[in-house]
XYZ file of N, CA and C in Angstrom:
447
model
N -8.091 12.269 -21.648
C -7.382 11.023 -21.358
C -8.191 10.271 -20.123
N -8.769 9.171 -20.359
C -9.351 8.297 -19.359
C -8.321 7.411 -18.784
N -8.178 7.578 -17.323
C -7.425 6.560 -16.706
C -7.983 5.404 -16.455
N -7.291 4.279 -16.259
C -7.828 3.111 -15.955
C -8.276 2.999 -14.399
N -9.123 2.060 -14.315
C -9.496 1.749 -12.734
C -8.772 0.618 -12.448
N -8.679 0.353 -11.319
C -8.156 -0.892 -10.548
C -8.958 -1.551 -9.504
N -8.290 -2.409 -8.824
C -9.033 -3.220 -7.721
C -8.198 -3.210 -6.523
N -8.839 -3.184 -5.420
C -8.058 -3.602 -3.939
C -7.971 -5.019 -4.006
N -6.926 -5.410 -3.898
C -6.664 -6.963 -4.022
C -6.478 -7.543 -2.593
N -6.104 -6.623 -1.554
C -5.810 -7.463 -0.192
C -5.735 -6.309 0.653
N -6.151 -6.393 1.935
C -6.073 -5.715 3.018
C -5.204 -6.415 4.301
N -4.275 -5.737 4.732
C -3.540 -6.377 5.880
C -3.576 -5.318 7.064
N -3.776 -5.986 8.227
C -3.739 -5.021 9.333
C -2.505 -5.592 10.236
N -1.615 -4.685 10.742
C -0.537 -4.956 11.682
C -0.877 -4.669 13.063
N -1.334 -5.617 13.789
C -1.785 -5.401 15.137
C -0.755 -5.050 16.238
N 0.585 -5.377 15.946
C 1.628 -5.107 16.977
C 2.888 -4.907 16.107
N 3.872 -4.157 16.647
C 5.276 -3.924 16.204
C 5.783 -5.237 15.768
N 6.450 -5.301 14.553
C 7.038 -6.461 14.019
C 6.489 -7.849 14.162
N 4.885 -7.721 14.279
C 4.046 -9.016 14.109
C 3.828 -9.187 12.718
N 3.116 -10.371 12.464
C 2.648 -10.705 11.114
C 1.604 -9.889 10.860
N 1.349 -9.712 9.437
C 0.462 -8.942 8.838
C -0.912 -9.897 8.812
N -1.953 -9.345 9.349
C -3.196 -9.980 9.557
C -4.248 -9.622 8.295
N -4.464 -10.644 7.442
C -5.220 -10.313 6.264
C -6.706 -10.295 6.796
N -7.502 -9.158 6.231
C -8.916 -9.119 6.419
C -9.665 -8.907 5.121
N -10.879 -9.092 5.113
C -11.842 -9.016 3.952
C -12.182 -7.459 3.693
N -12.377 -6.931 4.936
C -12.894 -5.424 5.044
C -12.276 -4.850 6.164
N -12.087 -3.403 6.046
C -11.492 -2.814 7.312
C -12.025 -1.254 7.042
N -11.843 -0.552 8.267
C -11.920 0.803 8.336
C -10.950 1.751 8.026
N -11.008 2.756 7.231
C -10.268 4.028 7.067
C -10.754 4.979 7.774
N -9.877 5.650 8.686
C -10.440 6.687 9.626
C -9.742 7.809 9.085
N -10.451 8.998 8.866
C -9.875 10.204 8.161
C -8.904 10.821 9.128
N -7.662 11.215 8.466
C -6.642 11.897 9.416
C -5.972 10.791 10.330
N -6.371 9.583 10.341
C -5.726 8.529 11.147
C -5.032 7.358 10.422
N -5.852 6.702 9.603
C -5.202 5.659 8.833
C -6.282 4.422 9.108
N -5.566 3.086 8.949
C -6.419 2.061 8.924
C -6.685 1.595 10.410
N -8.018 1.380 10.897
C -8.332 1.123 12.318
C -7.530 -0.145 12.656
N -7.229 -0.110 13.856
C -6.658 -1.267 14.523
C -5.257 -1.627 14.155
N -4.451 -0.947 13.208
C -3.388 -1.094 12.757
C -2.186 -0.204 13.509
N -0.992 -0.729 13.991
C 0.049 0.146 14.408
C 0.680 0.497 13.375
N 1.759 1.362 13.676
C 2.887 1.934 12.846
C 2.242 3.091 11.960
N 1.143 3.556 12.481
C 0.502 4.780 11.813
C 1.196 6.101 12.360
N 1.327 7.065 11.384
C 1.770 8.241 11.882
C 0.916 9.291 11.201
N 1.207 10.674 11.612
C 0.307 11.518 11.020
C 0.525 11.754 9.343
N 1.813 11.318 9.020
C 2.230 11.303 7.640
C 1.911 10.134 6.905
N 2.378 9.086 7.654
C 2.258 7.671 7.071
C 1.037 7.072 7.724
N -0.068 7.183 7.277
C -1.345 6.659 7.844
C -1.641 5.319 7.351
N -1.288 5.009 6.053
C -1.668 3.823 5.445
C -0.680 3.649 4.161
N -0.289 2.324 3.965
C 0.705 2.108 3.084
C 0.211 1.226 1.896
N 0.645 1.322 0.649
C 0.020 0.799 -0.363
C 1.124 0.152 -1.338
N 0.876 -0.941 -2.044
C 1.699 -1.710 -2.776
C 1.213 -2.082 -3.952
N 1.813 -2.067 -5.140
C 1.070 -2.314 -6.365
C 1.520 -3.721 -6.776
N 0.323 -4.694 -7.008
C 0.752 -6.058 -7.259
C 1.575 -6.249 -8.442
N 1.361 -5.537 -9.465
C 2.077 -5.848 -10.712
C 3.691 -5.566 -10.444
N 3.992 -4.585 -9.786
C 5.389 -4.268 -9.396
C 6.005 -5.372 -8.531
N 5.288 -5.657 -7.468
C 5.724 -6.723 -6.496
C 6.006 -8.042 -7.397
N 5.065 -8.391 -8.186
C 5.303 -9.680 -8.903
C 6.486 -9.522 -9.863
N 6.759 -8.456 -10.543
C 7.775 -8.176 -11.332
C 9.136 -8.259 -10.635
N 9.144 -7.610 -9.319
C 10.346 -7.660 -8.571
C 10.740 -8.994 -8.114
N 9.851 -9.620 -7.456
C 10.244 -10.860 -6.830
C 10.399 -12.012 -7.989
N 9.823 -11.866 -9.088
C 10.036 -12.869 -10.195
C 11.521 -12.552 -10.692
N 11.788 -11.274 -10.769
C 13.183 -10.963 -11.207
C 14.277 -11.390 -10.183
N 13.977 -11.735 -8.889
C 14.823 -12.327 -8.056
C 14.658 -13.779 -7.911
N 13.930 -14.391 -8.836
C 13.757 -15.780 -9.075
C 12.914 -16.332 -8.062
N 11.795 -15.653 -7.311
C 11.026 -16.077 -6.355
C 9.688 -15.738 -6.637
N 8.763 -16.463 -5.801
C 7.342 -16.154 -5.700
C 7.080 -16.051 -4.381
N 6.796 -14.707 -3.887
C 6.706 -14.524 -2.321
C 5.332 -13.691 -2.225
N 4.596 -14.051 -1.191
C 3.450 -13.445 -0.941
C 3.625 -12.117 -0.590
N 2.765 -11.129 -1.078
C 2.915 -9.710 -1.018
C 2.791 -9.236 0.439
N 2.185 -10.027 1.392
C 2.340 -9.791 2.741
C 3.643 -9.492 3.433
N 4.519 -10.132 2.717
C 5.941 -9.976 3.169
C 6.406 -8.408 2.913
N 5.865 -7.641 2.224
C 6.260 -6.308 2.003
C 5.814 -5.496 3.235
N 4.725 -6.015 3.894
C 4.336 -5.396 5.095
C 3.521 -4.064 4.926
N 2.875 -3.839 3.808
C 2.090 -2.934 3.484
C 0.671 -3.159 3.928
N -0.085 -2.092 3.991
C -1.637 -2.222 4.485
C -2.527 -2.636 3.367
N -2.273 -2.106 2.010
C -3.297 -2.297 0.948
C -2.462 -2.882 -0.313
N -2.894 -3.922 -0.864
C -2.299 -4.466 -2.264
C -3.462 -3.946 -3.230
N -2.826 -3.315 -4.281
C -3.908 -2.636 -5.377
C -3.306 -3.173 -6.633
N -4.225 -3.231 -7.731
C -3.736 -3.641 -8.941
C -4.447 -2.621 -10.116
N -3.740 -2.499 -11.261
C -4.513 -1.872 -12.403
C -4.328 -0.310 -12.197
N -3.577 0.068 -11.434
C -3.284 1.712 -11.250
C -1.721 1.787 -10.784
N -1.122 2.574 -11.564
C 0.415 2.712 -11.277
C 0.525 3.697 -10.129
N 1.320 3.426 -9.099
C 1.616 4.364 -8.003
C 2.882 5.124 -8.156
N 3.853 4.876 -9.090
C 4.902 5.539 -9.274
C 4.843 7.082 -9.584
N 5.566 7.991 -8.850
C 5.449 9.332 -9.027
C 4.046 9.754 -8.803
N 3.343 9.492 -7.756
C 1.914 9.988 -7.497
C 1.750 10.842 -6.568
N 2.874 11.449 -5.865
C 2.753 12.309 -4.664
C 1.821 13.391 -4.892
N 0.904 13.672 -3.949
C -0.129 14.598 -4.104
C -1.359 14.371 -5.027
N -1.329 13.071 -5.555
C -2.594 12.560 -6.136
C -3.656 12.046 -5.290
N -4.913 12.078 -5.711
C -5.925 11.606 -4.718
C -6.411 10.214 -5.366
N -6.383 9.108 -4.541
C -6.841 7.862 -5.037
C -8.056 7.512 -4.164
N -9.214 7.208 -5.013
C -10.463 6.720 -4.357
C -10.380 5.131 -4.319
N -10.852 4.765 -3.114
C -10.935 3.235 -2.847
C -12.434 3.052 -2.446
N -13.416 2.717 -3.167
C -14.767 2.705 -2.833
C -15.065 3.998 -2.658
N -15.760 4.354 -1.593
C -16.146 5.591 -1.124
C -15.197 6.593 -0.396
N -13.990 6.158 -0.046
C -12.905 6.708 0.556
C -12.012 7.277 -0.287
N -11.250 8.368 0.282
C -10.213 9.045 -0.573
C -8.860 9.039 0.320
N -7.784 8.804 -0.622
C -6.502 8.923 0.072
C -5.619 9.837 -0.780
N -4.770 10.646 -0.074
C -3.838 11.520 -0.660
C -2.569 10.933 -0.592
N -1.850 10.689 -1.713
C -0.624 9.948 -1.711
C 0.444 11.145 -1.214
N 1.143 10.487 -0.152
C 2.244 11.310 0.582
C 3.508 11.160 -0.039
N 3.993 10.106 -0.516
C 5.320 9.872 -1.127
C 5.549 8.349 -1.159
N 6.896 8.069 -1.424
C 7.406 6.674 -1.859
C 7.662 6.142 -0.575
N 7.424 4.909 -0.450
C 7.985 4.025 0.805
C 9.392 3.643 0.552
N 10.207 3.584 1.421
C 11.405 3.354 1.424
C 11.628 1.705 2.045
N 11.999 0.703 1.307
C 12.155 -0.612 1.870
C 13.143 -0.583 2.886
N 12.855 -1.425 3.942
C 13.744 -1.568 5.087
C 14.547 -2.890 5.086
N 15.491 -3.009 6.045
C 16.223 -4.295 5.904
C 15.443 -5.544 6.190
N 14.290 -5.403 6.780
C 13.338 -6.694 6.873
C 12.989 -7.147 5.795
N 13.010 -6.528 4.697
C 12.761 -7.271 3.287
C 13.679 -8.120 2.980
N 15.128 -8.093 3.132
C 16.040 -8.954 3.028
C 15.996 -10.336 3.979
N 15.150 -10.093 5.036
C 14.958 -11.364 5.861
C 13.889 -12.124 5.205
N 12.884 -11.592 4.344
C 11.955 -12.132 3.606
C 12.410 -12.741 2.342
N 13.507 -12.109 1.657
C 14.187 -12.557 0.515
C 15.311 -11.964 0.225
N 16.549 -12.678 0.241
C 17.795 -11.978 0.044
C 17.890 -11.140 -1.238
N 18.177 -9.740 -1.182
C 18.147 -8.915 -2.473
C 16.973 -8.131 -2.587
N 15.913 -8.422 -1.803
C 14.591 -7.675 -1.889
C 14.577 -6.120 -1.622
N 15.434 -5.787 -0.653
C 15.426 -4.461 -0.146
C 15.985 -3.529 -1.459
N 17.095 -4.083 -1.904
C 17.729 -3.238 -3.034
C 16.899 -3.289 -4.239
N 16.113 -4.350 -4.450
C 15.232 -4.654 -5.738
C 14.257 -3.694 -5.609
N 13.595 -3.331 -4.384
C 12.447 -2.542 -4.313
C 12.710 -0.956 -4.311
N 14.043 -0.690 -4.305
C 14.191 0.716 -4.283
C 14.022 1.572 -5.426
N 14.322 1.122 -6.703
C 14.131 1.992 -8.006
C 12.715 1.948 -8.333
N 12.346 3.215 -8.777
C 11.074 3.619 -9.301
C 9.831 3.383 -8.430
N 9.881 3.609 -7.249
C 8.949 3.661 -6.101
C 8.285 2.053 -6.128
N 9.335 1.365 -6.390
C 8.752 -0.287 -6.279
C 8.457 -0.615 -4.980
N 8.828 -0.008 -3.798
C 8.335 -0.429 -2.652
C 7.040 0.045 -2.160
N 6.348 0.809 -3.049
C 4.959 1.277 -2.643
C 5.007 2.662 -2.275
N 3.853 3.130 -1.792
C 3.673 4.526 -1.160
C 2.888 4.515 0.066
N 2.991 5.784 0.581
C 2.370 6.060 1.941
C 1.177 7.152 1.446
N 0.129 7.011 2.259
C -0.818 8.069 2.172
C -1.467 8.518 3.337
N -2.317 9.666 3.216
C -3.138 9.990 4.278
C -4.497 9.781 4.011
N -5.364 9.618 4.876
C -6.880 9.277 4.646
C -7.534 10.718 4.642
N -8.211 11.173 3.508
C -9.092 12.239 3.585
C -10.382 11.988 3.989
N -11.017 11.169 3.265
C -12.468 10.593 3.483
C -12.260 9.055 4.010
N -12.739 8.877 5.224
C -12.792 7.498 5.790
C -13.943 6.749 5.213
N -14.011 5.484 5.771
C -15.242 4.610 5.574
C -14.583 3.059 5.313
N -15.496 2.290 5.210
C -15.231 0.919 5.063
C -14.749 0.638 3.598
N -13.576 -0.010 3.742
C -13.101 -0.712 2.255
C -13.231 -2.140 2.278
N -13.253 -2.663 1.244
C -13.381 -4.364 1.031
C -12.529 -4.817 0.008
N -11.992 -5.902 0.183
C -11.247 -6.484 -0.976
C -12.175 -6.583 -2.110
N -11.836 -6.200 -3.427
C -12.597 -6.110 -4.420
C -13.114 -4.783 -4.722
N -12.985 -3.904 -3.934
C -13.521 -2.469 -4.265
C -12.851 -1.902 -5.398
N -13.546 -0.988 -6.224
C -12.858 -0.311 -7.470
C -12.000 0.746 -6.976
N -10.701 0.999 -7.412
C -9.941 2.052 -7.041
C -9.901 2.845 -8.467
N -9.677 4.102 -8.292
C -9.318 5.037 -9.430
C -8.666 6.321 -8.778
N -7.836 6.928 -9.880
C -7.322 8.307 -9.309
C -8.474 9.387 -9.690
N -8.484 10.300 -8.931
C -9.397 11.495 -9.167
C -8.634 12.281 -10.207
N -9.319 13.117 -11.070
C -8.817 13.932 -12.014
C -8.037 15.036 -11.305
N -6.700 15.358 -11.779
C -5.902 16.333 -11.140
C -6.497 17.700 -11.186
């Protein structure tokens, strides 16, 4: 079974706690650390990913069109499903990430759009967090694909 490939649609760096998400065209992933210059990294949650198709479905279901930066994830991807992917390895360009688990949407989501926090809870709709296995430069437009299990 050949899995589809997708695309890295956007990269955001959070430079300070509770600050706006800063869009960039390229960024550096650091093995064992996360996205360079971004705060809110931990050993477990080094980088966060959101699936564009799910974001659009959830926000349109709430009758809104909202910039995906409001989710406060680091990477926006399309063309690959993130649901139930814990332990899988995702390649972005020459880098490799291992999916650690599901991201739980926080109360800040309702500040962006009432009802968003609850709407993002089912089926991993809030995205995933990952650890960086192999670092390197990533760019908007990079191809992404799952490694064979």
